[in-house]
Amino acid sequence: MGLYYPTIVLLLELLMAPRIKIEDTTGSGEKITLTIEGSEISEERVVQVLQMLRLLKSSGGGVVEEGESMKERIWRVIVENFGDGTWFSIRDLYNVASREMPDLKVTAVSTYVSRLVGEGRLVKRGSKPNTRYRVQSVRREATYP
């Protein structure tokens, strides 16, 4: 058995190549996972991957030029397109906002709309799948029979 032990250890060492896993989340909530695996991982390669991650985050990761956050952008789209008191759905908002923000996901729109409802900026009516939203500041005129 003594002859086989070094062979088994060597095989295990070959099977268990070093691995570096880097995870980060962009400002819009997207999760980025990068893995480097191999027998010889250089410091230079790790630095290159970190630089690539920085580029990915800066090219559309939730905060845009002029410091406008994703939430502020979505609020601006709501005010510009539905600020007149029009009721809208998550899908309606997504269809309008995705023209300006091509990488936008409908789940992100839903999350920010929920936050805006919680802040009192939007009014919510109905239940899934027929939920509708409207800007809070718009008041309905009293209708008389």
PDB file of C-alpha atoms in Angstrom:
ATOM      1  CA  MET A   1       0.000   0.000   0.000  1.00  0.00           C
ATOM      2  CA  GLY A   2       2.919   2.370   0.615  1.00  0.00           C
ATOM      3  CA  LEU A   3       3.615   2.601  -3.119  1.00  0.00           C
ATOM      4  CA  TYR A   4       0.138   3.791  -3.974  1.00  0.00           C
ATOM      5  CA  TYR A   5      -0.174   6.535  -1.363  1.00  0.00           C
ATOM      6  CA  PRO A   6       1.974   9.165  -3.140  1.00  0.00           C
ATOM      7  CA  THR A   7       0.163   8.414  -6.416  1.00  0.00           C
ATOM      8  CA  ILE A   8      -3.246   8.984  -4.782  1.00  0.00           C
ATOM      9  CA  VAL A   9      -2.067  12.243  -3.198  1.00  0.00           C
ATOM     10  CA  LEU A  10      -0.645  13.389  -6.528  1.00  0.00           C
ATOM     11  CA  LEU A  11      -3.930  12.555  -8.272  1.00  0.00           C
ATOM     12  CA  LEU A  12      -5.908  14.435  -5.633  1.00  0.00           C
ATOM     13  CA  GLU A  13      -3.640  17.458  -6.008  1.00  0.00           C
ATOM     14  CA  LEU A  14      -4.154  17.371  -9.782  1.00  0.00           C
ATOM     15  CA  LEU A  15      -7.928  17.048  -9.405  1.00  0.00           C
ATOM     16  CA  MET A  16      -8.122  19.907  -6.924  1.00  0.00           C
ATOM     17  CA  ALA A  17      -6.685  22.747  -8.989  1.00  0.00           C
ATOM     18  CA  PRO A  18      -6.646  26.144  -7.272  1.00  0.00           C
ATOM     19  CA  ARG A  19      -9.782  28.187  -7.830  1.00  0.00           C
ATOM     20  CA  ILE A  20     -10.526  31.848  -7.177  1.00  0.00           C
ATOM     21  CA  LYS A  21     -14.164  32.915  -7.207  1.00  0.00           C
ATOM     22  CA  ILE A  22     -15.095  36.618  -7.230  1.00  0.00           C
ATOM     23  CA  GLU A  23     -18.703  37.692  -6.667  1.00  0.00           C
ATOM     24  CA  ASP A  24     -20.165  41.189  -6.745  1.00  0.00           C
ATOM     25  CA  THR A  25     -23.528  42.869  -7.221  1.00  0.00           C
ATOM     26  CA  THR A  26     -24.144  45.898  -9.397  1.00  0.00           C
ATOM     27  CA  GLY A  27     -26.201  48.873  -8.293  1.00  0.00           C
ATOM     28  CA  SER A  28     -29.170  47.554 -10.268  1.00  0.00           C
ATOM     29  CA  GLY A  29     -29.071  44.248  -8.415  1.00  0.00           C
ATOM     30  CA  GLU A  30     -27.409  42.094 -11.044  1.00  0.00           C
ATOM     31  CA  LYS A  31     -25.082  39.481  -9.579  1.00  0.00           C
ATOM     32  CA  ILE A  32     -21.719  38.970 -11.272  1.00  0.00           C
ATOM     33  CA  THR A  33     -19.677  35.837 -10.566  1.00  0.00           C
ATOM     34  CA  LEU A  34     -16.221  35.286 -12.061  1.00  0.00           C
ATOM     35  CA  THR A  35     -14.159  32.153 -11.487  1.00  0.00           C
ATOM     36  CA  ILE A  36     -10.496  31.553 -12.285  1.00  0.00           C
ATOM     37  CA  GLU A  37      -9.394  27.950 -12.038  1.00  0.00           C
ATOM     38  CA  GLY A  38      -6.140  26.285 -13.000  1.00  0.00           C
ATOM     39  CA  SER A  39      -2.920  24.859 -11.753  1.00  0.00           C
ATOM     40  CA  GLU A  40      -1.024  28.139 -12.098  1.00  0.00           C
ATOM     41  CA  ILE A  41      -3.064  31.255 -11.358  1.00  0.00           C
ATOM     42  CA  SER A  42      -0.972  34.379 -11.604  1.00  0.00           C
ATOM     43  CA  GLU A  43      -1.469  37.606  -9.696  1.00  0.00           C
ATOM     44  CA  GLU A  44      -1.557  39.406 -13.038  1.00  0.00           C
ATOM     45  CA  ARG A  45      -4.548  37.316 -14.157  1.00  0.00           C
ATOM     46  CA  VAL A  46      -6.444  38.092 -10.948  1.00  0.00           C
ATOM     47  CA  VAL A  47      -5.789  41.825 -11.415  1.00  0.00           C
ATOM     48  CA  GLN A  48      -7.081  41.593 -15.012  1.00  0.00           C
ATOM     49  CA  VAL A  49     -10.285  39.937 -13.824  1.00  0.00           C
ATOM     50  CA  LEU A  50     -10.797  42.599 -11.150  1.00  0.00           C
ATOM     51  CA  GLN A  51     -10.312  45.336 -13.765  1.00  0.00           C
ATOM     52  CA  MET A  52     -12.853  43.620 -16.016  1.00  0.00           C
ATOM     53  CA  LEU A  53     -15.315  43.504 -13.108  1.00  0.00           C
ATOM     54  CA  ARG A  54     -14.806  47.225 -12.509  1.00  0.00           C
ATOM     55  CA  LEU A  55     -15.570  47.886 -16.209  1.00  0.00           C
ATOM     56  CA  LEU A  56     -18.715  45.748 -16.062  1.00  0.00           C
ATOM     57  CA  LYS A  57     -19.987  47.629 -13.029  1.00  0.00           C
ATOM     58  CA  SER A  58     -19.267  51.069 -14.467  1.00  0.00           C
ATOM     59  CA  SER A  59     -20.856  50.345 -17.867  1.00  0.00           C
ATOM     60  CA  GLY A  60     -24.401  50.087 -16.612  1.00  0.00           C
ATOM     61  CA  GLY A  61     -24.474  48.806 -13.123  1.00  0.00           C
ATOM     62  CA  GLY A  62     -27.221  50.993 -11.759  1.00  0.00           C
ATOM     63  CA  VAL A  63     -25.634  54.406 -11.379  1.00  0.00           C
ATOM     64  CA  VAL A  64     -25.354  56.459 -14.528  1.00  0.00           C
ATOM     65  CA  GLU A  65     -23.635  59.657 -15.438  1.00  0.00           C
ATOM     66  CA  GLU A  66     -24.609  62.689 -13.393  1.00  0.00           C
ATOM     67  CA  GLY A  67     -25.062  60.435 -10.353  1.00  0.00           C
ATOM     68  CA  GLU A  68     -28.663  59.460 -11.150  1.00  0.00           C
ATOM     69  CA  SER A  69     -29.543  56.131  -9.517  1.00  0.00           C
ATOM     70  CA  MET A  70     -31.667  53.452 -11.141  1.00  0.00           C
ATOM     71  CA  LYS A  71     -34.530  54.326  -8.805  1.00  0.00           C
ATOM     72  CA  GLU A  72     -34.325  57.996  -9.811  1.00  0.00           C
ATOM     73  CA  ARG A  73     -34.282  57.051 -13.496  1.00  0.00           C
ATOM     74  CA  ILE A  74     -37.363  54.863 -13.096  1.00  0.00           C
ATOM     75  CA  TRP A  75     -39.130  57.618 -11.146  1.00  0.00           C
ATOM     76  CA  ARG A  76     -38.289  60.095 -13.923  1.00  0.00           C
ATOM     77  CA  VAL A  77     -39.726  57.705 -16.545  1.00  0.00           C
ATOM     78  CA  ILE A  78     -42.887  57.323 -14.444  1.00  0.00           C
ATOM     79  CA  VAL A  79     -43.354  61.087 -14.090  1.00  0.00           C
ATOM     80  CA  GLU A  80     -42.633  61.758 -17.773  1.00  0.00           C
ATOM     81  CA  ASN A  81     -44.962  59.047 -19.081  1.00  0.00           C
ATOM     82  CA  PHE A  82     -47.609  58.535 -16.405  1.00  0.00           C
ATOM     83  CA  GLY A  83     -47.399  61.743 -14.364  1.00  0.00           C
ATOM     84  CA  ASP A  84     -50.769  62.913 -15.653  1.00  0.00           C
ATOM     85  CA  GLY A  85     -52.555  60.415 -13.408  1.00  0.00           C
ATOM     86  CA  THR A  86     -52.655  57.532 -15.853  1.00  0.00           C
ATOM     87  CA  TRP A  87     -52.845  54.118 -14.187  1.00  0.00           C
ATOM     88  CA  PHE A  88     -50.073  51.788 -15.346  1.00  0.00           C
ATOM     89  CA  SER A  89     -48.893  48.237 -14.771  1.00  0.00           C
ATOM     90  CA  ILE A  90     -45.370  46.975 -14.127  1.00  0.00           C
ATOM     91  CA  ARG A  91     -45.316  45.707 -17.722  1.00  0.00           C
ATOM     92  CA  ASP A  92     -46.423  49.120 -19.081  1.00  0.00           C
ATOM     93  CA  LEU A  93     -43.615  50.829 -17.188  1.00  0.00           C
ATOM     94  CA  TYR A  94     -41.089  48.186 -18.199  1.00  0.00           C
ATOM     95  CA  ASN A  95     -41.974  48.594 -21.897  1.00  0.00           C
ATOM     96  CA  VAL A  96     -41.396  52.351 -21.717  1.00  0.00           C
ATOM     97  CA  ALA A  97     -38.313  52.283 -19.465  1.00  0.00           C
ATOM     98  CA  SER A  98     -36.530  49.493 -21.353  1.00  0.00           C
ATOM     99  CA  ARG A  99     -36.246  51.759 -24.408  1.00  0.00           C
ATOM    100  CA  GLU A 100     -34.054  54.097 -22.360  1.00  0.00           C
ATOM    101  CA  MET A 101     -32.369  51.359 -20.300  1.00  0.00           C
ATOM    102  CA  PRO A 102     -31.903  48.289 -22.551  1.00  0.00           C
ATOM    103  CA  ASP A 103     -30.359  46.121 -19.813  1.00  0.00           C
ATOM    104  CA  LEU A 104     -33.308  46.721 -17.477  1.00  0.00           C
ATOM    105  CA  LYS A 105     -35.084  43.670 -16.086  1.00  0.00           C
ATOM    106  CA  VAL A 106     -38.783  43.552 -15.271  1.00  0.00           C
ATOM    107  CA  THR A 107     -37.916  42.294 -11.765  1.00  0.00           C
ATOM    108  CA  ALA A 108     -35.896  45.459 -11.141  1.00  0.00           C
ATOM    109  CA  VAL A 109     -38.849  47.595 -12.254  1.00  0.00           C
ATOM    110  CA  SER A 110     -41.111  45.680  -9.874  1.00  0.00           C
ATOM    111  CA  THR A 111     -38.682  46.161  -6.989  1.00  0.00           C
ATOM    112  CA  TYR A 112     -38.377  49.909  -7.492  1.00  0.00           C
ATOM    113  CA  VAL A 113     -42.130  50.362  -7.953  1.00  0.00           C
ATOM    114  CA  SER A 114     -42.697  48.542  -4.649  1.00  0.00           C
ATOM    115  CA  ARG A 115     -40.228  50.881  -2.961  1.00  0.00           C
ATOM    116  CA  LEU A 116     -41.944  53.924  -4.470  1.00  0.00           C
ATOM    117  CA  VAL A 117     -45.306  52.659  -3.180  1.00  0.00           C
ATOM    118  CA  GLY A 118     -43.729  52.218   0.263  1.00  0.00           C
ATOM    119  CA  GLU A 119     -42.431  55.790   0.151  1.00  0.00           C
ATOM    120  CA  GLY A 120     -45.892  57.076  -0.712  1.00  0.00           C
ATOM    121  CA  ARG A 121     -44.944  58.350  -4.172  1.00  0.00           C
ATOM    122  CA  LEU A 122     -47.211  55.833  -5.934  1.00  0.00           C
ATOM    123  CA  VAL A 123     -50.715  54.560  -5.218  1.00  0.00           C
ATOM    124  CA  LYS A 124     -51.418  50.872  -5.736  1.00  0.00           C
ATOM    125  CA  ARG A 125     -54.769  49.401  -6.781  1.00  0.00           C
ATOM    126  CA  GLY A 126     -55.871  45.827  -7.437  1.00  0.00           C
ATOM    127  CA  SER A 127     -54.094  42.533  -6.928  1.00  0.00           C
ATOM    128  CA  LYS A 128     -51.928  40.301  -9.080  1.00  0.00           C
ATOM    129  CA  PRO A 129     -52.047  39.999 -12.030  1.00  0.00           C
ATOM    130  CA  ASN A 130     -54.162  43.149 -12.415  1.00  0.00           C
ATOM    131  CA  THR A 131     -52.230  45.506 -10.139  1.00  0.00           C
ATOM    132  CA  ARG A 132     -52.107  49.098 -11.334  1.00  0.00           C
ATOM    133  CA  TYR A 133     -50.131  52.096 -10.065  1.00  0.00           C
ATOM    134  CA  ARG A 134     -50.514  55.867 -10.284  1.00  0.00           C
ATOM    135  CA  VAL A 135     -48.491  58.865  -9.135  1.00  0.00           C
ATOM    136  CA  GLN A 136     -49.700  59.839  -5.641  1.00  0.00           C
ATOM    137  CA  SER A 137     -49.878  63.596  -6.167  1.00  0.00           C
ATOM    138  CA  VAL A 138     -52.629  63.272  -8.751  1.00  0.00           C
ATOM    139  CA  ARG A 139     -56.071  63.605  -7.163  1.00  0.00           C
ATOM    140  CA  ARG A 140     -59.264  62.555  -8.820  1.00  0.00           C
ATOM    141  CA  GLU A 141     -61.795  65.257  -9.417  1.00  0.00           C
ATOM    142  CA  ALA A 142     -65.000  64.678  -7.514  1.00  0.00           C
ATOM    143  CA  THR A 143     -67.693  63.482  -9.865  1.00  0.00           C
ATOM    144  CA  TYR A 144     -71.284  64.369  -9.221  1.00  0.00           C
ATOM    145  CA  PRO A 145     -74.232  62.426 -10.585  1.00  0.00           C
TER     146      PRO A 145
END
